[in-house]
Structures are given as C-alpha cells and as structure tokens.
Amino acid sequence: MCTLATSEQAWLPASAVAARANIPHKFLEAILVDLRRAGFVRSLRGQSGGHALARPAAEIVIGDVIRAIDGPLAPVRCASMTAYAPCVDCEDPEQCAMRELMRETRAAVSGVLDQCTLQTLTHRSSEEAWMQSRAGAQR
C-alpha cells in the first residue's frame, strides 16, 4: 500500500510493486485480491494497466487494511468484536481474566492502528529513510 501511495505513476504493475516492496510476486497477488475486495485498491488490465489506490491515502485507515488482509485484530477469538468464539476449555468467558487481558490488548492495538492513515504511514516511512540516510552520511 505504501508503494502504491508513493508511486508517481498512475498505475503500477504488480511486478513493480513486488520489486519495490521486496516481496514475492505470488504473495503480493494474494494480498492484492484482498485489498481489491475491501475497496482499497483498484486494478486495470492491459499494457498500461496495473494497480492504484481506490481512494486517497489520507482516507485509508491502517487498522482497516490489516483487518482486510489478516482478519480481526484480537489476539484470540474470544476477545474479538467481530469474530467472537469462546475458547473450547473455558467454563465462564465472562469471568475469564485472560479474556479480559486479551480484550484490553485488542483495544490497545486497534487504538493505535485505527488512528494511523496510509498517508501518515508513508510520511513516517519517508522521514525514517531520510533520517537513516542522514545518520549514515554523518558517520
């Protein structure tokens, strides 16, 4: 997503995205299917086609992107808001201290990820790259 957000080209072929992001092409294709279904990416077939963001980076929330690819943010199903399932060996989910801890964990993780947009993330990435290159030049 960061590669698409920072691309100067309107449409970026999957092979170019995979090369720039340094990930296997087949792995990327599977992710792109999930991102298209969720409405984050659009695709255009043909020689001048490729992939592009379906909406501005400032409108894409990172928590939503992760949910589209990996599913709920909860570390265990009994703490999930959207995919709840009780643990097989749990006698009383309402009194389970571990479930409550995992619910707090889920809330903390979603609190961070749902406050970050793709635009913010790409800005952070470019700042970090700039700071790392500057630190290397000063050595």
mmCIF file of N, CA, C and O in Angstrom, residues 130-139:
data_model
loop_
_atom_site.group_PDB
_atom_site.id
_atom_site.type_symbol
_atom_site.label_atom_id
_atom_site.label_comp_id
_atom_site.label_asym_id
_atom_site.label_seq_id
_atom_site.Cartn_x
_atom_site.Cartn_y
_atom_site.Cartn_z
ATOM 1 N N TRP A 130 14.917 9.084 5.443
ATOM 2 C CA TRP A 130 15.736 10.285 5.357
ATOM 3 C C TRP A 130 16.655 10.376 6.572
ATOM 4 O O TRP A 130 17.850 10.645 6.445
ATOM 5 N N MET A 131 16.116 10.095 7.756
ATOM 6 C CA MET A 131 16.929 10.186 8.968
ATOM 7 C C MET A 131 18.017 9.121 8.974
ATOM 8 O O MET A 131 19.144 9.391 9.378
ATOM 9 N N GLN A 132 17.703 7.904 8.498
ATOM 10 C CA GLN A 132 18.706 6.847 8.455
ATOM 11 C C GLN A 132 19.806 7.172 7.454
ATOM 12 O O GLN A 132 20.977 6.957 7.724
ATOM 13 N N SER A 133 19.439 7.715 6.301
ATOM 14 C CA SER A 133 20.459 8.061 5.307
ATOM 15 C C SER A 133 21.331 9.206 5.823
ATOM 16 O O SER A 133 22.538 9.235 5.586
ATOM 17 N N ARG A 134 20.737 10.120 6.526
ATOM 18 C CA ARG A 134 21.493 11.245 7.085
ATOM 19 C C ARG A 134 22.446 10.761 8.185
ATOM 20 O O ARG A 134 23.585 11.188 8.257
ATOM 21 N N ALA A 135 21.981 9.848 9.022
ATOM 22 C CA ALA A 135 22.824 9.299 10.088
ATOM 23 C C ALA A 135 24.005 8.534 9.486
ATOM 24 O O ALA A 135 25.126 8.622 9.991
ATOM 25 N N GLY A 136 23.754 7.800 8.414
ATOM 26 C CA GLY A 136 24.831 7.071 7.740
ATOM 27 C C GLY A 136 25.840 8.007 7.113
ATOM 28 O O GLY A 136 27.045 7.733 7.112
ATOM 29 N N ALA A 137 25.396 9.151 6.611
ATOM 30 C CA ALA A 137 26.295 10.112 5.969
ATOM 31 C C ALA A 137 27.168 10.823 7.009
ATOM 32 O O ALA A 137 28.270 11.258 6.694
ATOM 33 N N GLN A 138 26.697 10.928 8.247
ATOM 34 C CA GLN A 138 27.431 11.626 9.278
ATOM 35 C C GLN A 138 28.530 10.767 9.896
ATOM 36 O O GLN A 138 29.375 11.258 10.610
ATOM 37 N N ARG A 139 28.488 9.463 9.654
ATOM 38 C CA ARG A 139 29.493 8.570 10.265
ATOM 39 C C ARG A 139 30.820 8.699 9.620
ATOM 40 O O ARG A 139 31.229 9.055 8.698
#
